[in-house]
Amino acid sequence: MGNIGHLNCEPGTHSSKSKPDPNHSEASRIERDLSSAPHQVGYMDDADPPMIRRAAGRIPHVCIVGAGVAGMRCADILLHHGAKVTIIEGRNRVGGRLCQSNALGHVVDLGPNWIHGTEHNPILDLARQTGTLTMNWDGRQAIFDSVGKQMEEGETAKNEEVVWEIIEQAMKYSNAESATIPAQKSLFNFFEEKVQGMFPDDKAKQETILQMAEMWGAFVGSPIQTQSLKYFWLEECIDGENLFVAGTYEKILKKIAESARKADLRLEHKVTKIVSREEDRRPRVSVELEGRRSETFDEVVMTAPLGWLKRNLGAFEPELPGRLKEAIGAIGYGHLDKGDKDIEEMRKGLPEKGIWLAGEHTAPFVALGTVTGAWWAGEGVAKRISKAWSLKEPE
């Protein structure tokens, strides 16, 4: 996953569209996935019964492991529905990847510093509410060729337009033909085919476009030669502009943390094991802590980063099912091969055992690896738990 590489439009044009209708025949897989996500307005009022239903009539005690964006948003929604919430965080602060430093006399973000997409993006809403300064780039770039010579501005613009045109074509092709595209075919292979057709008699032009195309790999975190064309549709992003958070995420983080601090927040509490068992035909989940007594809850929401899950598969007792372990192991930064099924598996979690997963890695496809994705993932799990317990929003 690499959110900066998610495609939304050609730089400098930033075309946008209205919120998609999931039933519309032209809606992409990304749009259908987003429209059906549990964070959406109306999920709690949906007449469809939840996949998991708990005994109504009492207030559940939910433990959220991790006080990042997903964890704090999850806590906010659960508290709003009347649940009892405990947040356990290993660090001495909240925010997860969102953190700042003023060590050099000026506050800078040490984690994310972009807002990816401006259409229906709750993080942009928070930026506006808090008066956080954002800015967008005008698309101009200085490009140097393979021998260090700077391209002329006009040539740069034309070549860049070709690169983004091919990327958009690849996105549409991947979305429409994913089922028939060979698994070994890369985005680079697609570029090779396109430049040969566009510039059949200009080998130098072909080489230039292919070299510029390799910059895409720096965006998404893996070389374009290994970027799967079959699953390239997963790189689509929220519509609108990509905004740089010039004012840092500091005020946004404080705003997100306001309601979460109403929960029982335990900082510097490190989780070592999650033990699930059945008691009176319902799950009970014990959380074991480093140097502290274990505690037991009705539900546990794991918002630990994907890397932590990969390194600590043995922290779950009983052992996680094979398919879920495979899904956790398969997903990596900039590597989404077969990622749709793996991400869907992680989204499911193990609600029958009282264990739920939430984070950037379980977000709607359109927001994977982003702050927005973490927010939506936390909200979605909170609503699923609230619906399972028949919790209602206050009038």
Tab-separated table of C-alpha atoms in Angstrom:
chain	number	residue	atom	x	y	z
A	1	MET	CA	0.000	0.000	0.000
A	2	GLY	CA	1.226	3.450	-0.741
A	3	ASN	CA	-1.379	6.127	-0.472
A	4	ILE	CA	0.608	8.839	-2.215
A	5	GLY	CA	0.592	6.712	-5.313
A	6	HIS	CA	-3.149	6.207	-5.386
A	7	LEU	CA	-4.483	7.554	-8.655
A	8	ASN	CA	-7.233	10.105	-8.691
A	9	CYS	CA	-6.494	12.241	-11.719
A	10	GLU	CA	-3.837	13.865	-13.818
A	11	PRO	CA	-1.774	16.417	-11.852
A	12	GLY	CA	-2.909	19.959	-12.423
A	13	THR	CA	-6.404	19.085	-13.652
A	14	HIS	CA	-7.928	17.372	-10.609
A	15	SER	CA	-11.264	16.503	-12.119
A	16	SER	CA	-13.881	15.367	-9.634
A	17	LYS	CA	-17.197	13.610	-9.667
A	18	SER	CA	-20.161	13.229	-7.395
A	19	LYS	CA	-20.508	10.435	-4.861
A	20	PRO	CA	-21.012	7.197	-6.822
A	21	ASP	CA	-24.190	5.198	-6.980
A	22	PRO	CA	-23.105	1.594	-6.221
A	23	ASN	CA	-25.944	0.247	-8.352
A	24	HIS	CA	-24.968	2.261	-11.405
A	25	SER	CA	-23.598	0.073	-14.161
A	26	GLU	CA	-20.585	2.353	-14.633
A	27	ALA	CA	-19.577	2.334	-10.964
A	28	SER	CA	-16.077	0.910	-10.556
A	29	ARG	CA	-15.169	-1.835	-8.098
A	30	ILE	CA	-13.526	0.819	-5.923
A	31	GLU	CA	-16.726	2.891	-5.893
A	32	ARG	CA	-18.938	-0.089	-5.093
A	33	ASP	CA	-16.622	-1.078	-2.253
A	34	LEU	CA	-16.705	2.435	-0.782
A	35	SER	CA	-20.472	2.787	-1.055
A	36	SER	CA	-21.077	-0.477	0.819
A	37	ALA	CA	-18.591	0.203	3.649
A	38	PRO	CA	-20.043	0.188	7.202
A	39	HIS	CA	-18.804	3.711	7.988
A	40	GLN	CA	-21.358	5.126	5.543
A	41	VAL	CA	-24.361	7.079	6.788
A	42	GLY	CA	-27.357	4.773	7.013
A	43	TYR	CA	-25.480	1.599	7.949
A	44	MET	CA	-26.979	1.547	11.455
A	45	ASP	CA	-30.492	2.004	10.042
A	46	ASP	CA	-30.115	-0.745	7.451
A	47	ALA	CA	-32.766	-3.412	7.957
A	48	ASP	CA	-30.314	-6.208	7.158
A	49	PRO	CA	-29.390	-8.107	10.344
A	50	PRO	CA	-25.744	-8.019	11.453
A	51	MET	CA	-23.580	-11.072	10.749
A	52	ILE	CA	-22.896	-11.315	14.488
A	53	ARG	CA	-25.563	-10.605	17.088
A	54	ARG	CA	-24.960	-10.350	20.828
A	55	ALA	CA	-27.530	-10.592	23.605
A	56	ALA	CA	-29.243	-7.228	23.946
A	57	GLY	CA	-29.976	-5.570	27.251
A	58	ARG	CA	-26.550	-4.749	28.644
A	59	ILE	CA	-23.711	-2.386	27.857
A	60	PRO	CA	-20.638	-4.043	26.301
A	61	HIS	CA	-17.146	-3.268	27.514
A	62	VAL	CA	-14.926	-2.811	24.461
A	63	CYS	CA	-11.132	-2.688	24.523
A	64	ILE	CA	-9.395	-0.833	21.710
A	65	VAL	CA	-5.722	-1.689	21.307
A	66	GLY	CA	-3.979	1.369	19.893
A	67	ALA	CA	-4.707	5.096	20.211
A	68	GLY	CA	-4.063	6.045	16.606
A	69	VAL	CA	-6.640	7.561	14.276
A	70	ALA	CA	-8.521	4.271	13.788
A	71	GLY	CA	-8.607	3.576	17.516
A	72	MET	CA	-9.715	7.057	18.513
A	73	ARG	CA	-12.435	7.222	15.860
A	74	CYS	CA	-13.639	3.776	16.903
A	75	ALA	CA	-13.791	4.923	20.530
A	76	ASP	CA	-15.685	8.080	19.580
A	77	ILE	CA	-18.434	6.157	17.770
A	78	LEU	CA	-18.718	3.462	20.461
A	79	LEU	CA	-18.953	6.047	23.238
A	80	HIS	CA	-21.608	7.893	21.255
A	81	HIS	CA	-23.646	4.678	21.141
A	82	GLY	CA	-23.290	4.138	24.887
A	83	ALA	CA	-20.602	1.448	25.048
A	84	LYS	CA	-17.983	1.323	27.786
A	85	VAL	CA	-14.574	1.831	26.170
A	86	THR	CA	-11.013	1.229	27.323
A	87	ILE	CA	-8.124	2.261	25.048
A	88	ILE	CA	-4.773	0.553	25.595
A	89	GLU	CA	-1.763	2.272	24.022
A	90	GLY	CA	1.872	1.190	24.243
A	91	ARG	CA	3.327	4.653	23.669
A	92	ASN	CA	3.185	7.614	26.038
A	93	ARG	CA	1.009	9.601	23.623
A	94	VAL	CA	-1.985	9.275	21.326
A	95	GLY	CA	-1.959	9.622	17.543
A	96	GLY	CA	-0.145	6.556	16.247
A	97	ARG	CA	1.608	7.592	13.019
A	98	LEU	CA	0.340	11.142	13.487
A	99	CYS	CA	3.041	12.936	15.440
A	100	GLN	CA	5.025	16.150	15.258
A	101	SER	CA	8.387	17.502	16.363
A	102	ASN	CA	9.709	21.010	16.989
A	103	ALA	CA	13.254	19.858	17.755
A	104	LEU	CA	14.642	22.309	15.183
A	105	GLY	CA	12.463	25.214	16.288
A	106	HIS	CA	9.655	24.650	13.774
A	107	VAL	CA	6.801	22.152	14.079
A	108	VAL	CA	6.890	19.472	11.378
A	109	ASP	CA	5.007	16.228	10.825
A	110	LEU	CA	7.048	13.085	11.409
A	111	GLY	CA	4.288	10.932	9.956
A	112	PRO	CA	1.645	11.575	7.274
A	113	ASN	CA	1.542	15.111	5.903
A	114	TRP	CA	-0.956	14.818	3.047
A	115	ILE	CA	-4.726	14.651	2.656
A	116	HIS	CA	-5.452	12.336	-0.259
A	117	GLY	CA	-8.591	13.406	-2.090
A	118	THR	CA	-10.971	16.239	-1.314
A	119	GLU	CA	-14.368	14.742	-2.206
A	120	HIS	CA	-16.338	13.541	0.848
A	121	ASN	CA	-13.140	13.385	2.929
A	122	PRO	CA	-13.694	13.730	6.711
A	123	ILE	CA	-10.045	14.611	7.325
A	124	LEU	CA	-10.378	17.660	5.077
A	125	ASP	CA	-13.489	18.610	7.058
A	126	LEU	CA	-11.397	18.459	10.248
A	127	ALA	CA	-8.684	20.571	8.624
A	128	ARG	CA	-11.256	23.242	7.843
A	129	GLN	CA	-12.810	23.069	11.311
A	130	THR	CA	-9.434	23.522	12.983
A	131	GLY	CA	-8.120	26.178	10.600
A	132	THR	CA	-5.271	23.924	9.457
A	133	LEU	CA	-3.423	25.339	6.458
A	134	THR	CA	-3.337	23.081	3.389
A	135	MET	CA	-2.002	23.668	-0.102
A	136	ASN	CA	-1.974	21.939	-3.467
A	137	TRP	CA	0.859	21.807	-5.969
A	138	ASP	CA	0.345	23.256	-9.426
A	139	GLY	CA	1.711	20.165	-11.158
A	140	ARG	CA	4.903	21.714	-12.529
A	141	GLN	CA	8.028	19.603	-12.137
A	142	ALA	CA	11.709	19.772	-12.953
A	143	ILE	CA	12.702	16.529	-14.683
A	144	PHE	CA	16.279	15.405	-15.291
A	145	ASP	CA	17.060	12.654	-17.788
A	146	SER	CA	19.254	9.605	-17.199
A	147	VAL	CA	22.481	11.565	-17.841
A	148	GLY	CA	21.546	14.440	-15.541
A	149	LYS	CA	20.383	16.929	-18.163
A	150	GLN	CA	17.267	18.923	-17.302
A	151	MET	CA	14.420	18.651	-19.790
A	152	GLU	CA	12.915	21.791	-21.194
A	153	GLU	CA	9.736	22.838	-19.385
A	154	GLY	CA	7.543	22.333	-22.456
A	155	GLU	CA	8.932	18.873	-23.113
A	156	THR	CA	8.526	17.943	-19.462
A	157	ALA	CA	4.851	18.918	-19.497
A	158	LYS	CA	4.146	16.932	-22.677
A	159	ASN	CA	5.960	13.828	-21.452
A	160	GLU	CA	4.290	14.010	-18.068
A	161	GLU	CA	0.904	14.239	-19.792
A	162	VAL	CA	1.690	11.061	-21.736
A	163	VAL	CA	2.725	9.226	-18.558
A	164	TRP	CA	-0.490	10.128	-16.743
A	165	GLU	CA	-2.590	9.341	-19.796
A	166	ILE	CA	-1.155	5.815	-19.875
A	167	ILE	CA	-1.620	5.410	-16.116
A	168	GLU	CA	-5.290	6.361	-16.455
A	169	GLN	CA	-5.673	3.892	-19.324
A	170	ALA	CA	-4.046	1.201	-17.181
A	171	MET	CA	-6.431	1.964	-14.341
A	172	LYS	CA	-9.500	1.646	-16.558
A	173	TYR	CA	-8.170	-1.511	-18.199
A	174	SER	CA	-7.369	-3.108	-14.838
A	175	ASN	CA	-10.801	-2.252	-13.466
A	176	ALA	CA	-12.602	-3.685	-16.490
A	177	GLU	CA	-10.417	-6.691	-17.324
A	178	SER	CA	-8.791	-7.719	-14.041
A	179	ALA	CA	-10.191	-11.248	-14.239
A	180	THR	CA	-8.470	-11.960	-17.567
A	181	ILE	CA	-5.176	-10.093	-17.091
A	182	PRO	CA	-2.263	-12.518	-16.486
A	183	ALA	CA	-0.996	-12.328	-12.912
A	184	GLN	CA	2.598	-11.858	-14.093
A	185	LYS	CA	1.823	-8.842	-16.298
A	186	SER	CA	3.170	-5.642	-14.761
A	187	LEU	CA	2.289	-1.988	-15.165
A	188	PHE	CA	5.661	-1.569	-16.883
A	189	ASN	CA	4.640	-4.161	-19.489
A	190	PHE	CA	1.525	-2.096	-20.168
A	191	PHE	CA	3.673	1.036	-20.626
A	192	GLU	CA	5.959	-0.799	-23.043
A	193	GLU	CA	3.012	-1.798	-25.208
A	194	LYS	CA	1.510	1.688	-25.185
A	195	VAL	CA	4.658	3.660	-26.068
A	196	GLN	CA	5.399	1.307	-28.956
A	197	GLY	CA	1.956	2.071	-30.355
A	198	MET	CA	2.088	5.808	-29.660
A	199	PHE	CA	5.650	6.436	-30.899
A	200	PRO	CA	6.449	3.517	-33.253
A	201	ASP	CA	9.302	5.314	-35.017
A	202	ASP	CA	10.769	7.219	-32.073
A	203	LYS	CA	12.835	4.909	-29.861
A	204	ALA	CA	14.259	7.837	-27.902
A	205	LYS	CA	10.761	9.047	-27.008
A	206	GLN	CA	9.750	5.554	-25.959
A	207	GLU	CA	12.782	5.311	-23.685
A	208	THR	CA	12.109	8.725	-22.143
A	209	ILE	CA	8.495	7.878	-21.307
A	210	LEU	CA	9.502	4.513	-19.842
A	211	GLN	CA	12.147	6.178	-17.683
A	212	MET	CA	9.665	8.790	-16.436
A	213	ALA	CA	7.125	6.046	-15.758
A	214	GLU	CA	9.508	4.533	-13.217
A	215	MET	CA	8.780	7.495	-10.930
A	216	TRP	CA	5.447	5.817	-10.201
A	217	GLY	CA	7.329	3.169	-8.258
A	218	ALA	CA	8.670	5.824	-5.901
A	219	PHE	CA	5.086	6.933	-5.225
A	220	VAL	CA	3.662	3.534	-4.326
A	221	GLY	CA	6.671	1.912	-2.679
A	222	SER	CA	7.559	-0.819	-5.168
A	223	PRO	CA	9.152	-0.798	-8.654
A	224	ILE	CA	6.811	-0.322	-11.598
A	225	GLN	CA	8.261	-3.544	-13.021
A	226	THR	CA	6.666	-5.483	-10.148
A	227	GLN	CA	3.448	-3.459	-9.873
A	228	SER	CA	0.652	-5.843	-10.829
A	229	LEU	CA	-1.498	-4.653	-13.724
A	230	LYS	CA	-4.142	-7.170	-12.670
A	231	TYR	CA	-4.600	-5.412	-9.313
A	232	PHE	CA	-3.692	-1.899	-10.401
A	233	TRP	CA	-7.327	-0.861	-9.946
A	234	LEU	CA	-6.687	-0.929	-6.189
A	235	GLU	CA	-4.516	2.192	-6.548
A	236	GLU	CA	-7.495	4.423	-7.329
A	237	CYS	CA	-7.928	7.188	-4.758
A	238	ILE	CA	-10.610	9.524	-3.440
A	239	ASP	CA	-11.652	12.095	-6.030
A	240	GLY	CA	-10.277	15.622	-5.935
A	241	GLU	CA	-6.927	17.099	-5.084
A	242	ASN	CA	-4.027	15.771	-3.023
A	243	LEU	CA	-3.401	18.448	-0.412
A	244	PHE	CA	-0.166	19.013	1.487
A	245	VAL	CA	-0.879	19.742	5.162
A	246	ALA	CA	1.346	22.796	5.456
A	247	GLY	CA	0.090	23.545	8.961
A	248	THR	CA	0.874	19.959	10.096
A	249	TYR	CA	-1.652	17.516	11.521
A	250	GLU	CA	-1.185	18.935	15.029
A	251	LYS	CA	-4.571	20.661	15.407
A	252	ILE	CA	-6.382	17.877	13.556
A	253	LEU	CA	-4.906	15.322	15.965
A	254	LYS	CA	-6.003	17.356	18.983
A	255	LYS	CA	-9.526	17.515	17.576
A	256	ILE	CA	-9.657	13.759	16.924
A	257	ALA	CA	-8.371	13.044	20.442
A	258	GLU	CA	-10.974	15.202	22.220
A	259	SER	CA	-13.765	12.650	22.346
A	260	ALA	CA	-11.427	9.661	22.627
A	261	ARG	CA	-10.075	11.031	25.908
A	262	LYS	CA	-13.543	10.481	27.368
A	263	ALA	CA	-12.741	6.771	27.278
A	264	ASP	CA	-10.612	4.978	29.876
A	265	LEU	CA	-7.264	5.741	28.223
A	266	ARG	CA	-4.229	3.706	29.376
A	267	LEU	CA	-0.923	4.984	28.000
A	268	GLU	CA	2.339	3.006	28.251
A	269	HIS	CA	0.426	-0.284	28.466
A	270	LYS	CA	1.948	-2.859	26.114
A	271	VAL	CA	-0.166	-5.792	24.965
A	272	THR	CA	1.563	-9.179	24.884
A	273	LYS	CA	-1.294	-11.596	24.196
A	274	ILE	CA	-4.969	-11.693	23.197
A	275	VAL	CA	-6.823	-14.729	24.567
A	276	SER	CA	-10.356	-15.472	23.368
A	277	ARG	CA	-12.663	-18.000	24.995
A	278	GLU	CA	-16.379	-18.705	25.129
A	279	GLU	CA	-18.352	-18.017	28.296
A	280	ASP	CA	-22.126	-18.559	28.536
A	281	ARG	CA	-22.243	-18.965	24.749
A	282	ARG	CA	-20.645	-15.602	24.100
A	283	PRO	CA	-17.025	-14.591	23.576
A	284	ARG	CA	-14.879	-13.115	26.325
A	285	VAL	CA	-11.484	-11.740	25.401
A	286	SER	CA	-8.587	-11.329	27.830
A	287	VAL	CA	-5.822	-8.847	27.103
A	288	GLU	CA	-2.486	-9.700	28.708
A	289	LEU	CA	-0.177	-6.772	29.396
A	290	GLU	CA	3.568	-6.469	29.906
A	291	GLY	CA	4.251	-6.217	33.654
A	292	ARG	CA	0.566	-5.699	34.498
A	293	ARG	CA	-2.512	-7.740	35.313
A	294	SER	CA	-4.578	-9.023	32.405
A	295	GLU	CA	-8.072	-7.650	31.827
A	296	THR	CA	-11.137	-9.184	30.197
A	297	PHE	CA	-13.573	-7.550	27.784
A	298	ASP	CA	-16.608	-8.333	25.662
A	299	GLU	CA	-14.923	-7.198	22.451
A	300	VAL	CA	-11.351	-6.277	21.480
A	301	VAL	CA	-10.562	-4.061	18.500
A	302	MET	CA	-6.981	-4.451	17.302
A	303	THR	CA	-5.801	-1.265	15.584
A	304	ALA	CA	-2.143	-2.266	15.768
A	305	PRO	CA	-0.219	-1.532	12.544
A	306	LEU	CA	0.008	-4.223	9.893
A	307	GLY	CA	3.719	-4.620	10.659
A	308	TRP	CA	2.954	-5.409	14.310
A	309	LEU	CA	0.398	-8.019	13.264
A	310	LYS	CA	2.940	-9.633	10.928
A	311	ARG	CA	5.530	-9.863	13.714
A	312	ASN	CA	3.127	-10.985	16.432
A	313	LEU	CA	0.872	-13.634	14.931
A	314	GLY	CA	1.700	-15.754	17.961
A	315	ALA	CA	0.114	-13.171	20.266
A	316	PHE	CA	-3.353	-14.571	19.568
A	317	GLU	CA	-4.765	-17.536	21.456
A	318	PRO	CA	-6.213	-19.667	20.043
A	319	GLU	CA	-4.128	-19.367	16.892
A	320	LEU	CA	-5.572	-17.231	14.105
A	321	PRO	CA	-7.206	-19.166	11.240
A	322	GLY	CA	-4.876	-19.992	8.362
A	323	ARG	CA	-6.662	-17.780	5.841
A	324	LEU	CA	-6.411	-14.728	8.100
A	325	LYS	CA	-2.724	-15.390	8.819
A	326	GLU	CA	-2.082	-15.686	5.089
A	327	ALA	CA	-3.897	-12.409	4.454
A	328	ILE	CA	-1.856	-10.567	7.084
A	329	GLY	CA	1.363	-11.986	5.673
A	330	ALA	CA	0.498	-11.249	2.050
A	331	ILE	CA	-0.123	-7.505	2.199
A	332	GLY	CA	2.825	-5.120	2.150
A	333	TYR	CA	3.627	-1.497	1.391
A	334	GLY	CA	3.425	-0.978	-2.353
A	335	HIS	CA	2.416	-4.601	-2.897
A	336	LEU	CA	-1.270	-5.247	-3.509
A	337	ASP	CA	-1.122	-8.448	-5.578
A	338	LYS	CA	-4.291	-10.402	-4.765
A	339	GLY	CA	-4.771	-7.701	-2.147
A	340	ASP	CA	-8.507	-7.314	-2.526
A	341	LYS	CA	-9.270	-10.756	-1.058
A	342	ASP	CA	-6.625	-10.405	1.657
A	343	ILE	CA	-7.897	-6.986	2.720
A	344	GLU	CA	-11.477	-8.246	2.789
A	345	GLU	CA	-10.345	-11.140	5.015
A	346	MET	CA	-8.706	-8.724	7.462
A	347	ARG	CA	-11.780	-6.501	7.461
A	348	LYS	CA	-13.899	-9.439	8.617
A	349	GLY	CA	-11.662	-10.083	11.612
A	350	LEU	CA	-12.883	-12.718	14.063
A	351	PRO	CA	-16.091	-11.216	15.461
A	352	GLU	CA	-17.336	-14.662	16.476
A	353	LYS	CA	-14.388	-14.706	18.911
A	354	GLY	CA	-14.807	-11.064	19.914
A	355	ILE	CA	-11.743	-9.905	17.945
A	356	TRP	CA	-11.968	-7.148	15.323
A	357	LEU	CA	-9.285	-5.547	13.131
A	358	ALA	CA	-9.228	-1.871	12.138
A	359	GLY	CA	-6.627	0.381	10.559
A	360	GLU	CA	-5.266	1.716	7.289
A	361	HIS	CA	-4.925	-1.892	6.118
A	362	THR	CA	-8.660	-2.645	6.547
A	363	ALA	CA	-9.923	0.588	5.004
A	364	PRO	CA	-12.098	0.862	1.902
A	365	PHE	CA	-9.880	0.221	-1.118
A	366	VAL	CA	-10.031	3.871	-2.139
A	367	ALA	CA	-8.350	4.981	1.101
A	368	LEU	CA	-5.864	2.200	1.884
A	369	GLY	CA	-2.765	3.443	3.657
A	370	THR	CA	-4.196	6.899	4.401
A	371	VAL	CA	-5.299	8.824	7.473
A	372	THR	CA	-8.783	8.935	5.965
A	373	GLY	CA	-8.710	5.159	5.601
A	374	ALA	CA	-7.797	4.709	9.262
A	375	TRP	CA	-10.667	7.018	10.269
A	376	TRP	CA	-13.197	5.132	8.142
A	377	ALA	CA	-11.934	1.724	9.300
A	378	GLY	CA	-12.287	2.656	12.975
A	379	GLU	CA	-15.750	4.079	12.420
A	380	GLY	CA	-16.840	1.033	10.436
A	381	VAL	CA	-15.843	-1.475	13.119
A	382	ALA	CA	-17.479	0.642	15.829
A	383	LYS	CA	-20.752	0.620	13.902
A	384	ARG	CA	-20.547	-3.134	13.327
A	385	ILE	CA	-20.064	-3.706	17.071
A	386	SER	CA	-22.841	-1.263	17.956
A	387	LYS	CA	-25.206	-3.014	15.552
A	388	ALA	CA	-24.286	-6.443	16.934
A	389	TRP	CA	-25.171	-5.258	20.438
A	390	SER	CA	-28.299	-3.394	19.262
A	391	LEU	CA	-26.873	-0.132	20.582
A	392	LYS	CA	-28.676	2.995	19.439
A	393	GLU	CA	-27.535	6.559	18.987
A	394	PRO	CA	-28.997	8.933	21.584
A	395	GLU	CA	-32.016	10.898	20.426
